[in-house]
Coordinates of C-alpha atoms in Angstrom, one line a residue:
M1 CA -37.5 23.5 5.7
H2 CA -37.2 20.6 8.2
A3 CA -36.8 18.2 5.3
G4 CA -33.9 20.3 3.9
H5 CA -32.3 20.5 7.3
Y6 CA -32.4 16.7 7.6
L7 CA -31.0 16.3 4.1
Q8 CA -28.1 18.6 5.0
S9 CA -27.5 16.5 8.1
L10 CA -27.4 13.4 6.1
L11 CA -25.0 15.0 3.6
A12 CA -22.6 15.8 6.5
Y13 CA -22.2 12.0 6.8
W14 CA -22.6 11.0 3.1
W15 CA -19.5 12.9 1.8
P16 CA -17.2 11.6 4.6
F17 CA -18.5 8.1 4.0
C18 CA -17.5 8.3 0.3
R19 CA -14.0 9.3 1.1
I20 CA -13.6 6.7 3.9
M21 CA -15.0 4.0 1.7
A22 CA -12.6 4.9 -1.1
V23 CA -9.6 4.8 1.3
F24 CA -10.7 1.3 2.5
S25 CA -10.9 0.1 -1.1
L26 CA -7.1 0.5 -1.5
A27 CA -5.5 0.9 2.0
P28 CA -3.4 -2.1 3.2
M29 CA -5.2 -4.8 5.2
F30 CA -8.6 -2.9 4.9
S31 CA -8.7 -3.8 1.2
H32 CA -7.7 -7.4 1.8
K33 CA -10.1 -9.9 0.2
A34 CA -10.5 -11.7 3.5
I35 CA -12.6 -8.6 4.6
S36 CA -15.8 -8.8 2.6
V37 CA -17.5 -5.8 1.0
R38 CA -20.2 -5.8 3.6
V39 CA -17.8 -5.7 6.5
R40 CA -15.9 -2.9 4.7
I41 CA -19.1 -0.9 4.3
L42 CA -20.0 -1.5 8.0
L43 CA -16.5 -0.3 9.1
A44 CA -16.8 2.8 6.9
L45 CA -20.3 3.5 8.3
A46 CA -19.0 3.1 11.9
L47 CA -16.0 5.3 11.3
T48 CA -18.2 7.9 9.6
L49 CA -20.5 8.0 12.6
V50 CA -17.6 8.3 15.0
L51 CA -15.8 11.1 13.1
G52 CA -18.9 12.9 11.9
A53 CA -19.3 15.2 14.8
A54 CA -15.6 16.1 14.9
L55 CA -15.3 16.9 11.2
P56 CA -15.4 20.5 9.8
T57 CA -18.9 21.6 8.7
P58 CA -19.4 20.7 5.1
P59 CA -20.6 23.4 2.6
T60 CA -24.3 23.7 1.8
L61 CA -24.7 22.1 -1.6
D62 CA -27.6 20.5 -3.4
P63 CA -26.6 16.8 -3.7
L64 CA -28.4 16.5 -7.1
S65 CA -26.8 19.6 -8.6
L66 CA -23.6 19.6 -10.6
A67 CA -21.6 21.0 -7.6
G68 CA -23.0 18.3 -5.3
M69 CA -22.0 15.5 -7.8
L70 CA -18.6 17.0 -8.2
A71 CA -18.1 17.1 -4.5
T72 CA -19.0 13.4 -4.3
I73 CA -16.5 12.6 -7.1
E74 CA -13.9 14.7 -5.3
Q75 CA -14.3 12.7 -2.1
I76 CA -13.9 9.4 -4.0
A77 CA -10.8 10.7 -5.8
M78 CA -9.3 12.0 -2.6
G79 CA -9.9 8.7 -0.8
L80 CA -8.4 6.8 -3.7
L81 CA -5.3 9.0 -3.6
L82 CA -4.9 8.4 0.2
G83 CA -5.5 4.7 -0.2
L84 CA -2.9 4.5 -3.0
A85 CA -0.4 6.4 -0.9
L86 CA -0.9 4.0 2.0
L87 CA -0.5 1.0 -0.2
L88 CA 3.0 2.1 -1.5
V89 CA 5.0 0.3 1.2
F90 CA 3.3 -3.0 0.6
T91 CA 3.9 -2.4 -3.1
V92 CA 7.6 -2.1 -2.3
F93 CA 7.8 -5.5 -0.8
T94 CA 5.7 -7.0 -3.6
L95 CA 8.4 -6.0 -6.0
I96 CA 11.1 -7.3 -3.6
G97 CA 9.3 -10.7 -3.5
D98 CA 9.2 -10.9 -7.3
V99 CA 12.8 -9.9 -7.7
V100 CA 14.1 -12.3 -5.0
S101 CA 12.0 -15.2 -6.4
T102 CA 13.5 -14.6 -9.8
Q103 CA 17.0 -14.6 -8.5
L104 CA 16.4 -17.9 -6.5
G105 CA 14.9 -19.6 -9.6
L106 CA 11.5 -19.7 -7.8
S107 CA 9.7 -17.4 -10.1
M108 CA 7.5 -20.3 -11.2
A109 CA 6.8 -21.2 -7.5
V110 CA 3.4 -19.4 -7.4
F111 CA 0.0 -20.3 -6.3
N112 CA -3.5 -18.8 -6.6
D113 CA -4.0 -15.9 -4.3
P114 CA -7.5 -14.5 -4.6
M115 CA -7.2 -13.2 -1.0
N116 CA -4.9 -10.3 -2.2
G117 CA -6.9 -9.7 -5.3
V118 CA -4.4 -11.2 -7.7
S119 CA -4.5 -14.4 -9.7
S120 CA -1.1 -15.7 -8.4
A121 CA 1.6 -14.6 -6.1
S122 CA 5.1 -15.8 -5.4
I123 CA 5.9 -17.9 -2.3
I124 CA 8.6 -15.4 -1.2
Y125 CA 6.1 -12.5 -1.3
Q126 CA 3.7 -14.4 0.9
L127 CA 6.5 -14.7 3.5
Y128 CA 7.0 -11.0 3.3
F129 CA 3.3 -10.3 3.4
I130 CA 2.7 -12.3 6.5
L131 CA 5.5 -10.4 8.3
L132 CA 4.3 -7.1 7.0
A133 CA 0.8 -7.8 8.2
L134 CA 2.1 -8.5 11.7
L135 CA 4.2 -5.4 11.7
F136 CA 1.3 -3.3 10.4
F137 CA -0.8 -4.2 13.5
A138 CA 2.2 -4.1 15.8
I139 CA 2.7 -0.4 15.1
D140 CA -1.0 0.3 15.2
G141 CA -1.2 0.9 11.5
H142 CA -5.0 0.7 11.5
L143 CA -5.1 3.6 14.0
V144 CA -2.6 5.5 11.9
T145 CA -4.9 5.0 8.9
V146 CA -7.9 6.4 10.8
S147 CA -5.8 9.4 12.0
I148 CA -4.7 10.1 8.4
I149 CA -8.4 10.0 7.3
Y150 CA -9.3 12.5 10.0
Q151 CA -6.4 14.8 9.1
S152 CA -7.4 14.7 5.5
F153 CA -10.8 16.3 6.3
V154 CA -8.9 19.0 8.3
Y155 CA -6.3 19.8 5.7
W156 CA -8.4 19.0 2.6
P157 CA -12.0 19.8 3.6
I158 CA -15.0 18.9 1.5
G159 CA -15.5 21.1 -1.5
S160 CA -11.9 22.4 -1.6
G161 CA -11.1 20.6 -4.9
L162 CA -8.1 18.7 -6.1
F163 CA -4.7 20.3 -6.4
Y164 CA -1.7 19.6 -8.7
D165 CA 0.8 19.4 -5.9
G166 CA -0.9 16.4 -4.3
L167 CA -1.2 14.6 -7.6
Q168 CA 2.5 15.4 -8.3
T169 CA 3.5 13.9 -4.9
I170 CA 1.8 10.6 -5.8
A171 CA 3.4 10.5 -9.2
W172 CA 6.9 11.0 -7.8
S173 CA 6.1 8.3 -5.2
M174 CA 6.0 5.7 -7.9
A175 CA 9.7 6.3 -8.6
W176 CA 10.3 6.1 -4.8
V177 CA 8.7 2.7 -4.7
I178 CA 11.0 1.3 -7.4
S179 CA 14.1 2.8 -5.9
A180 CA 13.2 1.6 -2.4
A181 CA 12.6 -2.0 -3.6
L182 CA 15.9 -2.0 -5.5
L183 CA 17.9 -0.8 -2.5
I184 CA 16.3 -3.4 -0.1
A185 CA 16.7 -6.3 -2.6
L186 CA 20.2 -5.3 -3.8
P187 CA 22.2 -7.3 -1.3
I188 CA 20.3 -10.5 -2.2
V189 CA 20.5 -9.8 -5.9
F190 CA 24.3 -9.1 -5.7
C191 CA 25.0 -12.3 -3.7
M192 CA 22.9 -14.5 -6.0
T193 CA 24.5 -13.0 -9.1
L194 CA 27.9 -13.8 -7.5
V195 CA 26.8 -17.4 -6.8
Q196 CA 25.5 -17.9 -10.4
F197 CA 28.7 -16.3 -11.8
C198 CA 30.8 -18.8 -9.7
F199 CA 28.7 -21.8 -11.1
G200 CA 29.1 -20.4 -14.6
L201 CA 32.9 -20.2 -14.1
L202 CA 32.9 -23.7 -12.8
N203 CA 31.0 -24.9 -15.8
R204 CA 33.7 -23.4 -18.1
I205 CA 36.5 -25.0 -16.0
S206 CA 34.9 -28.4 -15.8
P207 CA 32.3 -28.8 -18.6
A208 CA 31.8 -32.5 -17.7
M209 CA 30.2 -31.5 -14.3
N210 CA 26.4 -31.6 -14.3
L211 CA 25.7 -28.1 -13.0
F212 CA 21.9 -28.5 -13.6
S213 CA 21.7 -31.0 -10.8
L214 CA 24.2 -29.2 -8.5
G215 CA 23.7 -25.5 -9.3
F216 CA 19.9 -25.1 -8.8
P217 CA 19.8 -26.7 -5.4
M218 CA 22.8 -24.7 -4.2
A219 CA 21.4 -21.5 -5.6
I220 CA 18.1 -22.1 -3.8
L221 CA 20.0 -22.9 -0.5
A222 CA 22.1 -19.8 -0.8
G223 CA 19.0 -17.7 -1.5
L224 CA 17.1 -19.0 1.4
S225 CA 20.2 -18.4 3.6
L226 CA 20.3 -14.8 2.4
I227 CA 16.6 -14.4 3.1
Y228 CA 17.2 -15.7 6.6
L229 CA 20.0 -13.3 7.2
T230 CA 18.1 -10.3 5.9
L231 CA 14.8 -10.9 7.6
P232 CA 15.9 -9.3 10.9
N233 CA 16.3 -6.0 9.0
L234 CA 12.8 -6.2 7.6
A235 CA 11.2 -4.4 10.5
E236 CA 13.7 -1.6 10.4
A237 CA 13.2 -1.2 6.6
Y238 CA 9.4 -1.3 7.0
L239 CA 9.4 1.4 9.7
H240 CA 11.8 3.6 7.7
L241 CA 9.7 3.4 4.6
T242 CA 6.5 4.0 6.7
R243 CA 8.1 7.2 8.1
D244 CA 8.9 8.4 4.6
L245 CA 5.4 7.5 3.5
L246 CA 3.8 9.5 6.2
D247 CA 6.0 12.5 5.2
K248 CA 4.8 12.2 1.7
I249 CA 1.2 12.0 2.9
G250 CA 1.8 15.1 4.9
V251 CA 2.9 16.9 1.7
L252 CA -0.2 15.6 0.0
L253 CA -2.5 16.9 2.7
R254 CA -0.8 20.3 3.1
S255 CA -1.2 20.9 -0.6
G256 CA -4.8 21.5 0.1
G257 CA -3.8 24.8 1.7
H258 CA -6.1 24.6 4.7
V259 CA -5.3 24.3 8.4

C-alpha cells in the first residue's frame, strides 16, 4: 500500500513534467539551441517541483495501463499545442525577415544558423530575432510562459482529454500568422516595389544606362533605410501580436471546459 502511495505521489509530478517539457521543446527562447537538452530538462524538473503542490490533484490511474499511457500522451500533446501557440509571434517575424530579404535582393545573404534549429537564416531575420529576444525578456515573457503553463493545468487538468475547439483555434492561428506578417511587411514591400518600378521605367527610358551597377546598390540602400524607419514600430507590433496571441491561448484553455 505504501509503494502504491509513493507511486501515485511520483505520478503527480510525472504528468506535469511531460507537459512542461513538451512546452519547452517549442516555446520561444526555451527551445533555443543555445539551451542544451540537459538544461531544459533541469528547468522542467525545477518548474515541476515548484508547481507540483499548487496543481490540481491528478486522477488515480495505473501508469502502465492504457488509460495511464493515454494520459501521458495527452500531456505531451497539450504541451506541444501550447508551445506551438507561443511560437506563433516569432514565426510572424520569421516570415517578415524572409519577405524583406527577398525585396532587398538579400535573399541569398544567409548563414548557417544551428542555434535556431535551421540550416540557414537570413541576415534580416537575425536582426529581428535579436530585437524580439530582448523584447521577450523586457516584458517578462518567461514569466508569462510559466503562468500559461500553470493556467493550463487549471483549465485543462490531467485526464480531461483533447477538445476540437482547441485544435481549431491553433488551425485558424496559422492564417493569422500569415496575415499578420503580410500587414507588418506591407509598407516595406510596397516601397521596394515602387523603387524597382522606377528603375524599370528608367531602364526603358535610357536603355544605355547600366542599371545592374546602379539599381542593386540603390535598392539595398532604400531597403535598409525603410528597415531603419520601421524598427521603432517593432515593439508596438510585437506587443499587439502578443496580446492577440494570449487571447487565442485563453480560447484554447477555456475549450477544456474546466474552471
